[in-house]
Coordinates of C-alpha atoms and ligand atoms in Angstrom, one line a residue:
M1 CA 0.4 -0.3 0.2
G2 CA 2.8 2.3 0.8
E3 CA 4.2 1.5 -2.3
L4 CA 1.1 2.4 -4.4
A5 CA 0.2 5.4 -2.4
E6 CA 3.6 6.7 -3.3
R7 CA 2.9 6.4 -7.7
L8 CA -0.6 6.9 -7.9
P9 CA -2.2 10.0 -7.4
A10 CA -3.5 10.8 -4.2
V11 CA -7.2 13.0 -3.9
L12 CA -8.2 15.5 -0.6
F13 CA -11.2 14.4 0.6
V14 CA -12.6 15.4 3.6
A15 CA -15.5 14.0 6.3
E16 CA -16.7 15.1 9.5
H17 CA -17.5 12.4 11.6
G18 CA -17.2 9.5 9.5
R19 CA -18.9 11.4 6.0
P20 CA -17.5 12.8 3.9
T21 CA -18.8 17.2 3.3
Y22 CA -15.5 17.5 0.7
V23 CA -14.6 15.4 -2.1
S24 CA -12.7 17.2 -4.7
P25 CA -13.3 17.5 -8.4
A26 CA -9.8 14.4 -9.5
A27 CA -11.4 12.8 -6.6
T28 CA -14.9 12.4 -8.3
T29 CA -13.0 12.1 -11.7
L30 CA -10.8 8.9 -10.1
L31 CA -14.4 7.5 -8.1
G32 CA -16.6 8.3 -11.8
N33 CA -19.6 10.0 -9.7
P34 CA -19.9 13.5 -8.1
P35 CA -19.6 14.1 -5.0
E36 CA -23.4 14.5 -3.2
H37 CA -23.3 11.2 -4.3
Y38 CA -20.8 10.2 -1.8
L39 CA -21.7 12.9 0.4
A40 CA -25.4 11.4 0.4
D41 CA -24.6 7.7 0.6
P42 CA -20.9 6.9 2.7
I43 CA -19.6 3.6 1.7
A44 CA -19.6 4.1 -2.4
W45 CA -16.6 4.7 -1.5
E46 CA -15.3 2.0 -1.4
R47 CA -16.5 0.6 -3.9
D48 CA -14.8 -0.2 -7.7
R49 CA -10.8 -0.3 -7.8
V50 CA -11.5 2.5 -5.5
T51 CA -10.7 2.4 -1.2
L52 CA -10.3 4.9 1.5
H53 CA -6.9 5.4 2.9
E54 CA -7.4 7.1 5.9
I55 CA -4.4 9.3 7.6
S56 CA -5.6 11.7 10.1
N57 CA -7.5 12.4 12.3
T58 CA -8.8 15.9 13.8
V59 CA -10.3 16.6 16.6
K60 CA -12.1 20.2 16.5
E61 CA -12.1 22.8 19.3
D62 CA -15.6 22.3 18.9
G63 CA -16.3 18.7 19.4
T64 CA -15.8 18.0 16.1
R65 CA -13.7 15.2 14.4
R66 CA -12.5 15.6 11.3
T67 CA -10.5 12.9 9.5
Y68 CA -8.5 13.7 5.7
G69 CA -6.7 11.0 3.6
A70 CA -6.4 10.1 0.6
L71 CA -8.3 7.6 -2.1
V72 CA -5.7 5.4 -3.9
A73 CA -6.3 2.8 -6.5
A74 CA -6.7 -0.6 -4.7
N75 CA -5.4 -2.6 -7.8
P76 CA -3.9 -0.9 -10.1
A77 CA -3.0 -2.9 -14.0
L78 CA 0.7 -2.7 -13.8
D79 CA 2.5 -4.1 -16.0
P80 CA 4.6 -7.5 -14.1
L81 CA 7.0 -7.2 -15.8
T82 CA 8.4 -3.8 -14.8
D83 CA 6.4 -2.7 -12.2
L84 CA 4.4 0.1 -14.0
P85 CA 1.3 1.2 -14.8
A86 CA -0.5 -0.8 -18.1
R87 CA -2.2 0.8 -21.1
G88 CA -5.6 0.8 -19.3
L89 CA -4.7 2.7 -16.0
L90 CA -2.4 5.2 -18.5
L91 CA -5.4 5.5 -20.5
E92 CA -6.9 6.8 -17.1
H93 CA -4.6 8.7 -16.4
V94 CA -5.3 10.2 -19.4
R95 CA -8.7 10.4 -19.4
A96 CA -8.6 12.6 -16.0
A97 CA -6.1 14.7 -17.1
V98 CA -7.9 16.0 -20.2
A99 CA -10.3 16.3 -18.3
R100 CA -8.9 19.0 -16.0
S101 CA -7.1 20.5 -18.4
R102 CA -10.2 22.2 -20.1
P103 CA -11.1 24.7 -17.0
A104 CA -7.5 24.5 -15.9
D105 CA -6.8 26.4 -19.2
T106 CA -3.3 23.8 -19.4
T107 CA -2.5 20.9 -21.8
V108 CA -1.3 17.6 -21.7
A109 CA 1.0 15.6 -23.5
V110 CA 1.6 11.9 -24.4
L111 CA 5.5 10.5 -25.4
H112 CA 5.7 7.4 -26.3
A113 CA 9.7 5.2 -26.6
G114 CA 10.8 2.2 -27.8
L115 CA 13.6 0.5 -28.1
D116 CA 15.8 0.6 -30.9
R117 CA 17.0 -3.1 -31.5
L118 CA 15.8 -5.4 -28.8
D119 CA 15.0 -7.9 -30.3
L120 CA 18.9 -8.5 -30.6
V121 CA 19.3 -8.4 -27.2
A122 CA 16.9 -11.8 -26.9
A123 CA 18.4 -13.1 -29.4
G124 CA 22.6 -13.1 -28.2
L125 CA 21.7 -13.1 -24.3
G126 CA 18.6 -14.5 -24.1
R127 CA 15.4 -14.2 -22.7
D128 CA 16.2 -13.8 -19.1
A129 CA 19.3 -11.2 -20.5
Y130 CA 15.7 -9.0 -22.2
E131 CA 13.6 -9.1 -19.6
A132 CA 16.4 -7.5 -17.4
V133 CA 17.5 -5.1 -19.9
I134 CA 13.2 -3.5 -20.6
R135 CA 13.6 -3.8 -16.1
E136 CA 16.1 -1.7 -15.7
V137 CA 15.2 0.9 -19.5
A138 CA 12.0 1.0 -17.0
R139 CA 13.5 2.1 -14.1
R140 CA 16.0 4.7 -15.6
V141 CA 12.7 6.0 -18.1
R142 CA 10.3 6.5 -14.5
D143 CA 13.5 8.2 -13.1
A144 CA 14.3 11.0 -16.1
M145 CA 10.7 12.3 -16.6
P146 CA 9.6 14.5 -14.8
E147 CA 8.6 13.7 -11.1
T148 CA 5.0 15.1 -11.6
A149 CA 4.8 12.4 -15.0
I150 CA 2.7 8.9 -15.3
V151 CA 5.1 6.2 -16.3
A152 CA 3.0 3.6 -18.1
S153 CA 4.3 -0.2 -19.9
L154 CA 2.9 -0.7 -22.7
A155 CA 4.4 -3.7 -24.5
D156 CA 8.0 -5.4 -24.0
G157 CA 10.8 -1.6 -24.7
E158 CA 7.1 0.8 -25.1
L159 CA 7.0 3.4 -22.6
A160 CA 5.1 5.5 -22.6
G161 CA 5.0 9.3 -20.6
L162 CA 2.0 11.5 -19.1
L163 CA 2.6 14.7 -18.7
A164 CA -0.2 16.7 -17.9
D165 CA -0.9 19.9 -16.4
I166 CA 0.9 22.3 -18.5
E167 CA 1.2 25.8 -18.7
G168 CA 2.3 27.3 -21.3
D169 CA 3.5 26.3 -24.7
P170 CA 4.4 23.0 -23.6
T171 CA 7.4 22.6 -26.9
T172 CA 9.9 23.3 -24.4
F173 CA 8.8 21.7 -21.8
V174 CA 7.8 17.5 -23.9
E175 CA 11.4 18.0 -25.3
A176 CA 13.2 18.9 -22.7
A177 CA 11.3 15.7 -21.3
A178 CA 12.1 13.5 -24.4
G179 CA 15.2 14.2 -24.3
H180 CA 15.7 13.0 -21.0
V181 CA 13.9 9.2 -21.6
I182 CA 17.1 9.6 -25.0
V183 CA 19.6 10.0 -23.1
A184 CA 18.6 7.9 -20.0
A185 CA 17.4 4.3 -22.1
G186 CA 20.9 5.1 -24.5
R187 CA 23.4 5.5 -21.3
P188 CA 25.2 1.9 -21.5
L189 CA 24.2 -1.6 -20.4
E190 CA 25.8 -4.4 -18.4
V191 CA 24.0 -7.5 -18.2
D192 CA 25.8 -11.0 -18.1
G193 CA 29.4 -9.7 -18.6
E194 CA 28.2 -8.0 -22.1
R195 CA 28.4 -4.5 -21.6
F196 CA 26.2 -3.2 -25.1
E197 CA 24.0 0.1 -25.7
L198 CA 20.7 0.2 -26.7
T199 CA 19.0 3.5 -28.7
A200 CA 15.5 4.7 -28.6
R201 CA 13.0 7.2 -30.2
V202 CA 10.4 9.3 -28.2
G203 CA 7.3 10.3 -30.6
A204 CA 5.0 13.3 -28.9
S205 CA 1.7 13.8 -28.8
V206 CA -0.1 17.5 -27.7
L207 CA -3.9 17.6 -26.6
A208 CA -5.7 20.2 -29.1
A209 CA -2.3 21.6 -31.3
D210 CA -2.8 17.1 -32.6
A211 CA -5.3 15.7 -31.2
A212 CA -8.5 15.7 -29.8
D213 CA -9.2 13.0 -26.8
E214 CA -6.7 10.8 -25.4
H215 CA -7.5 8.3 -26.8
A216 CA -5.9 10.2 -30.2
L217 CA -3.3 10.8 -28.1
L218 CA -1.8 7.4 -27.3
R219 CA -2.4 7.1 -30.7
H220 CA -0.8 9.7 -32.1
A221 CA 2.1 9.3 -30.6
D222 CA 2.3 6.0 -30.7
A223 CA 2.2 7.3 -34.9
A224 CA 5.1 9.7 -34.2
M225 CA 7.0 7.1 -32.0
R226 CA 6.9 4.7 -35.4
A227 CA 7.5 7.9 -37.4
A228 CA 10.6 8.9 -36.1
R229 CA 12.0 5.0 -36.0
R230 CA 11.3 5.0 -39.9
G231 CA 13.2 8.5 -40.6
D232 CA 17.0 10.1 -41.2
G233 CA 17.8 10.5 -37.2
N234 CA 15.7 12.6 -35.5
R235 CA 15.6 10.7 -31.7
V236 CA 12.5 13.1 -30.8
L237 CA 9.0 13.4 -33.2
F238 CA 6.1 15.9 -32.9
Y239 CA 2.9 14.4 -34.7
E240 CA 2.2 16.0 -38.1
G241 CA 5.3 18.2 -38.7
G242 CA 6.7 19.2 -35.8
T243 CA 9.6 17.7 -35.7
A244 CA 12.6 18.8 -32.7
D245 CA 16.3 17.7 -32.1
A246 CA 17.1 17.3 -28.7
L247 CA 20.4 18.7 -29.8
E248 CA 18.9 21.9 -30.2
R249 CA 18.8 22.3 -26.4
L250 CA 22.3 22.1 -26.9
L251 CA 21.9 25.9 -27.9
M252 CA 20.6 26.7 -24.7
T253 CA 23.6 25.8 -22.0
G254 CA 25.8 27.8 -23.8
R255 CA 23.7 30.7 -23.3
L256 CA 22.6 29.7 -20.0
R257 CA 26.5 29.3 -19.5
R258 CA 27.3 32.6 -20.1
A259 CA 24.1 33.5 -18.4
V260 CA 25.7 32.3 -15.7
D261 CA 29.7 33.9 -16.5
E262 CA 28.9 36.6 -17.1
G263 CA 26.7 38.1 -14.7
E264 CA 23.2 38.1 -16.2
L265 CA 21.1 36.3 -14.3
L266 CA 19.3 37.7 -10.3
L267 CA 17.3 37.1 -8.2
H268 CA 13.7 39.1 -6.7
F269 CA 12.4 39.4 -3.6
Q270 CA 8.8 38.5 -2.5
P271 CA 7.6 39.1 0.4
I272 CA 5.7 36.5 3.7
F273 CA 3.2 38.1 5.2
R274 CA 1.8 37.6 8.6
L275 CA -2.1 38.1 8.7
P276 CA -3.5 39.7 9.3
A277 CA -1.3 42.8 11.2
G278 CA 1.3 42.3 7.5
S279 CA 5.1 41.8 9.5
V280 CA 7.5 40.5 6.7
V281 CA 8.2 36.5 7.9
A282 CA 10.5 36.0 5.3
V283 CA 11.6 36.4 1.4
E284 CA 11.1 34.2 -1.3
A285 CA 13.9 34.2 -4.2
L286 CA 13.3 34.4 -7.5
L287 CA 15.6 34.0 -10.4
R288 CA 15.3 36.3 -13.3
W289 CA 18.0 36.3 -16.1
R290 CA 18.7 39.2 -17.7
D291 CA 19.1 37.9 -21.4
P292 CA 20.7 40.8 -23.8
D293 CA 18.2 39.4 -26.4
R294 CA 14.8 38.4 -25.0
G295 CA 14.6 40.8 -21.9
L296 CA 14.3 40.2 -18.3
V297 CA 13.1 36.0 -18.2
P298 CA 10.9 34.4 -16.0
P299 CA 12.9 31.0 -14.6
L300 CA 9.5 28.8 -15.4
D301 CA 10.9 29.9 -18.7
F302 CA 14.5 28.2 -18.5
I303 CA 15.1 26.3 -15.7
P304 CA 13.0 23.3 -17.9
V305 CA 15.8 23.2 -20.2
A306 CA 19.0 23.2 -17.1
E307 CA 17.0 20.3 -15.3
Y308 CA 17.7 18.7 -18.8
T309 CA 21.1 19.9 -19.9
G310 CA 22.8 19.8 -16.2
M311 CA 23.0 24.2 -16.2
I312 CA 20.7 24.2 -13.0
E313 CA 23.5 22.8 -10.8
P314 CA 25.4 26.0 -11.8
I315 CA 22.8 27.3 -11.9
G316 CA 22.1 26.5 -8.1
H317 CA 24.6 27.5 -6.5
W318 CA 24.6 30.8 -8.2
V319 CA 21.1 31.1 -6.1
V320 CA 22.3 29.5 -3.3
E321 CA 25.0 31.9 -3.1
T322 CA 23.3 35.0 -3.5
C323 CA 20.9 34.4 -1.7
C324 CA 23.8 34.2 1.1
A325 CA 24.9 37.2 0.5
Q326 CA 21.5 39.3 0.4
S327 CA 20.8 37.5 4.2
A328 CA 24.6 38.7 5.4
A329 CA 24.1 42.6 3.6
W330 CA 19.9 42.2 5.5
R331 CA 21.4 41.0 8.6
A332 CA 23.9 43.6 8.4
A333 CA 21.6 46.5 8.3
G334 CA 19.4 45.3 11.7
L335 CA 17.2 43.2 9.1
D336 CA 15.8 40.1 9.9
V337 CA 14.7 38.1 7.7
P338 CA 14.5 34.2 6.5
V339 CA 15.4 34.3 2.6
S340 CA 13.6 30.9 1.1
F341 CA 14.6 29.7 -2.5
N342 CA 13.8 27.0 -5.0
V343 CA 15.8 24.0 -4.9
S344 CA 14.6 21.2 -8.3
P345 CA 14.8 18.4 -8.9
R346 CA 17.9 17.5 -10.1
Q347 CA 20.0 19.8 -7.0
F348 CA 18.2 17.2 -4.7
R349 CA 19.8 14.5 -6.0
D350 CA 22.4 15.8 -6.3
P351 CA 24.5 15.0 -3.4
A352 CA 27.0 18.0 -3.5
F353 CA 24.2 20.7 -3.0
V354 CA 23.9 20.7 0.7
D355 CA 27.4 20.9 0.7
V356 CA 27.3 24.0 -1.4
I357 CA 24.4 25.0 1.4
E358 CA 26.8 23.9 4.2
C359 CA 30.1 25.8 2.8
E360 CA 28.4 29.6 2.0
V361 CA 26.8 29.4 5.0
E362 CA 29.8 29.6 6.6
R363 CA 31.3 31.7 4.1
H364 CA 28.4 34.3 5.0
G365 CA 28.8 34.2 8.9
I366 CA 25.1 33.3 8.8
P367 CA 23.2 31.1 11.0
A368 CA 21.9 28.3 8.4
S369 CA 18.1 28.9 10.4
A370 CA 18.2 32.2 7.9
L371 CA 17.2 29.9 4.5
I372 CA 14.1 28.3 4.3
V373 CA 14.5 25.1 1.7
E374 CA 11.6 24.8 -0.7
V375 CA 11.1 21.5 -2.6
T376 CA 8.6 21.0 -4.6
E377 CA 5.2 18.7 -3.9
S378 CA 6.4 16.1 -6.2
V379 CA 10.3 15.8 -4.5
A380 CA 8.9 15.7 -1.6
M381 CA 6.7 12.9 -2.2
R382 CA 8.6 10.4 -3.8
E383 CA 11.6 9.0 -4.0
P384 CA 12.1 8.3 0.0
A385 CA 15.4 6.4 0.1
C386 CA 16.8 9.5 -1.9
V387 CA 15.4 12.1 -1.1
E388 CA 15.2 11.9 3.0
P389 CA 18.7 11.9 3.7
V390 CA 19.3 14.7 2.4
L391 CA 16.3 16.5 4.1
E392 CA 17.8 14.5 6.7
R393 CA 21.4 17.0 6.9
L394 CA 19.4 19.7 5.9
R395 CA 17.7 19.7 9.0
G396 CA 21.2 18.6 10.9
L397 CA 22.4 22.2 9.1
G398 CA 19.4 24.1 10.8
V399 CA 18.6 25.2 7.5
R400 CA 14.4 25.1 7.4
L401 CA 11.8 24.0 4.7
A402 CA 9.2 24.1 3.3
I403 CA 7.1 21.7 0.5
D404 CA 6.1 24.2 -2.2
D405 CA 3.4 24.3 -4.7
F406 CA 0.6 21.9 -1.9
G407 CA -1.7 20.3 -3.8
A408 CA -0.8 21.2 -7.6
G409 CA 0.9 17.6 -7.7
Y410 CA 0.0 14.0 -6.8
S411 CA 0.8 14.4 -2.4
S412 CA 0.6 11.2 -0.8
L413 CA -1.1 12.1 2.7
A414 CA 0.5 9.3 4.6
R415 CA 4.2 10.1 3.2
L416 CA 3.4 14.2 3.7
R417 CA 3.2 12.8 8.3
E418 CA 6.0 11.4 8.0
L419 CA 8.4 14.6 6.6
E420 CA 9.8 16.6 8.9
V421 CA 8.9 19.9 7.1
D422 CA 8.0 23.6 8.8
L423 CA 6.1 25.1 6.5
L424 CA 3.7 24.1 3.2
K425 CA 2.6 26.4 0.8
I426 CA -0.4 25.9 -1.2
D427 CA -0.9 26.3 -4.3
R428 CA -1.9 29.8 -6.3
T429 CA -4.0 28.1 -8.6
F430 CA -6.6 27.2 -5.0
M431 CA -6.5 30.8 -4.0
A432 CA -7.6 31.8 -8.1
E433 CA -11.6 30.8 -6.5
A434 CA -11.0 30.5 -3.4
A435 CA -12.5 33.3 -1.9
T436 CA -15.5 33.0 -4.4
D437 CA -16.1 29.3 -4.7
P438 CA -17.2 27.6 -1.2
R439 CA -15.4 24.8 -2.5
A440 CA -11.9 25.9 -3.5
G441 CA -12.9 27.7 -0.2
R442 CA -12.9 24.6 1.7
L443 CA -10.1 23.0 0.0
V444 CA -8.5 25.9 0.6
G445 CA -9.7 25.4 4.6
A446 CA -8.8 21.1 4.5
A447 CA -4.9 22.1 3.5
L448 CA -4.8 24.5 6.2
D449 CA -6.8 22.3 8.3
L450 CA -3.4 19.4 7.1
A451 CA -0.6 21.7 8.0
A452 CA -2.0 22.5 11.7
A453 CA -2.9 18.3 11.8
L454 CA 0.8 17.9 11.0
D455 CA 2.4 20.8 12.8
M456 CA 3.4 22.9 10.0
S457 CA 2.7 26.1 9.4
A458 CA 0.7 27.2 6.4
V459 CA 1.8 29.3 3.7
A460 CA -1.7 30.7 1.0
E461 CA 0.1 31.3 -2.1
G462 CA -1.1 33.6 -5.0
V463 CA -3.3 35.9 -2.9
E464 CA -4.5 38.7 -6.1
T465 CA -7.6 40.3 -3.5
E466 CA -8.1 42.1 -0.8
Q467 CA -10.9 39.1 -1.0
Q468 CA -8.8 36.8 -0.7
R469 CA -6.9 37.9 1.5
R470 CA -9.5 38.9 4.2
F471 CA -11.1 34.8 3.5
L472 CA -7.0 33.7 4.5
V473 CA -7.8 35.7 7.4
D474 CA -11.5 34.2 8.4
R475 CA -10.0 30.7 8.0
G476 CA -7.5 32.0 10.3
C477 CA -4.4 31.6 8.0
A478 CA -0.9 33.1 9.6
L479 CA 0.7 33.4 6.3
A480 CA 0.1 34.2 2.9
Q481 CA 1.8 35.5 -0.4
G482 CA 0.7 37.0 -3.4
F483 CA 1.1 40.2 -5.8
H484 CA -2.3 41.6 -4.0
L485 CA 0.6 41.8 -0.9
A486 CA 3.8 42.0 -2.7
R487 CA 5.0 41.6 -6.2
P488 CA 8.9 40.1 -6.5
L489 CA 11.0 43.2 -6.3
P490 CA 14.6 43.7 -7.1
A491 CA 17.0 43.6 -4.0
A492 CA 16.9 47.5 -3.7
E493 CA 13.6 47.5 -3.5
A494 CA 13.3 44.5 -1.1
T495 CA 14.6 46.2 1.2
A496 CA 13.3 49.5 1.5
L497 CA 10.4 47.5 2.2
L498 CA 12.1 45.6 4.8
S499 CA 13.5 49.0 6.4
A500 CA 9.6 50.8 6.4
A501 CA 7.5 47.1 6.9
P502 CA 7.6 46.0 10.6
G503 CA 10.1 42.3 11.8
D504 CA 9.1 39.6 12.5
G505 CA 11.5 38.9 15.1
Ligands
LIG601 P1 7.0 29.1 -7.0 O1 8.4 29.1 -6.1 O2 6.0 28.9 -6.2 O3 7.0 30.9 -6.9 C1 6.2 31.8 -7.0 C2 5.7 33.0 -8.4 O4 4.4 33.1 -8.0 C3 6.9 33.0 -9.0 O5 7.1 32.8 -10.1 C4 5.7 34.6 -8.2 O6 6.0 35.9 -9.2 C5 4.4 34.6 -8.9 N1 3.7 34.6 -8.1 C6 3.5 35.3 -6.7 N2 2.1 36.4 -6.1 C7 1.6 35.3 -7.3 C8 0.1 36.2 -7.4 O7 -0.1 36.5 -6.4 N3 -0.1 35.9 -9.2 C9 0.3 35.1 -9.7 N4 -0.7 35.0 -11.0 N5 1.4 34.4 -9.5 C10 2.7 34.9 -8.2 P2 8.1 32.9 -10.3 O8 8.9 34.0 -9.8 O9 7.8 33.4 -12.0 O10 8.5 31.4 -10.2 C11 8.2 30.4 -11.4 C12 8.6 28.8 -10.2 O11 10.1 28.9 -11.0 C13 8.5 28.9 -9.7 O12 7.1 28.4 -8.7 C14 9.7 27.9 -9.4 O13 8.9 26.4 -8.7 C15 10.7 28.7 -10.0 N6 12.2 29.3 -10.1 C16 12.2 30.4 -9.5 N7 13.4 30.5 -9.0 C17 13.7 29.7 -8.9 C18 15.4 29.2 -9.0 O14 16.3 30.2 -7.8 N8 15.4 27.5 -8.8 C19 14.4 26.9 -8.4 N9 14.5 25.7 -9.3 N10 13.5 27.1 -9.3 C20 13.2 28.4 -9.0
LIG602 MG1 9.0 28.4 -4.5
LIG603 MG1 5.2 27.7 -5.5

């Protein structure tokens, strides 16, 4: 069960006195019935392949008992060879992602990866070697795909990945993911003392652009992979025209390297406020790239590529160093405000990352408690074996930890309870409708209660209106961040704001 909980979407529900009072829209998609159905008939919670996975009980001051939980598919159709979801389960995930994407104005892409020359392995090395190769490549592809992706096994040596909830133009993101897959599958393999390399081709299709529904998405990604196989060396092919070569990304690498070397990177700082008084409890450092050709480039336009090419490591180092320097400068000016910064999945897998923090903290003479590390929900949820030692060392140093974008990805609530984290940052998509749509409002309320039950401080992200601020004050949310309170500011403006605003000691 623990393993399933890590892999499959966990969907928040809230129940009072054992009766569900809130079922998230994603749960509805999974269950195939409107929440009202479950509100009227709690027994119907356990049906089909879905069972209730309860994680915590809280007794509130007025004596009501609340339960928070996750819905987890109990018996997913897994491919026995790789242990990955098989086609049927993938199709369900794609269908749910397509349904989610319409109201959210996001898009969905499917990658279909096929290994070349697999028949040679079977012929030359035998069945056991063949299966070992497929398992190893499946494991690598799973690790190479974004943490939130669903990776499925469709046939021997054919894997598919679902990339859901993509905001903006999907091309760069999809290409980067496909590039990761090709690199991962192409690394040397060793079976029975034989060392060899395989190549993979990837086909991609994107919702709306080249497929209208879940069936077409899967079919077209498959067709594009086969076209890539027939073609003249293109490793990644989008369905219908749009070809892309992963090597083109190397151009971007050169420009990013220059950005680091020539000082084109900068940080903006967005205050996090305590409600209702308005003192500043921390500032979040947000990366910008002042590209001579394009002006100020937002992080989501270059971080995914930097992740793919490995440039995130020097960039991440620069961010840590600059945050420490800024913190030291503020402290020297009597402004004792913790600096929070974002860490991407690849940095989190790099053991040297904690050394960098330790070294920079010492060099700048600041306490480690002046730093907060923000790690996204999906990183925190996956790969406990790899994440846990890093978290442990950070905690040992005294660095504080935050889970970023909570609610945007898939959470195992059981895992959430295990993590010793100080802050839970509630993704801003929840804020968008919280003050006007009672159901969205209840979900924010549920997340706030959940944070309290787990002894974490909740931060509401994306507060854009006075109405939303008031909603949070009414709900007793202590910490908030958003354009309505303050935008991300250049260092000098942030210093002016900090000097004027009351601190939080
Ligand atoms: P995030 O960590 O969730 O940061 C919050 C993002 O929401 C920022 O976008 C911020 O400008 C934006 N935001 C803040 N208040 C509001 C609001 O009221 N409404 C709306 N619509 N947006 C608001 P930004 O700066 O574009 O950063 C986007 C993401 O890029 C960040 O999301 C973070 O995941 C990533 N990122 C930023 N800096 C770094 C970095 O140094 N390293 C890494 N690895 N990732 C970074
Ligand atoms: Mg953040
Ligand atoms: Mg966030």
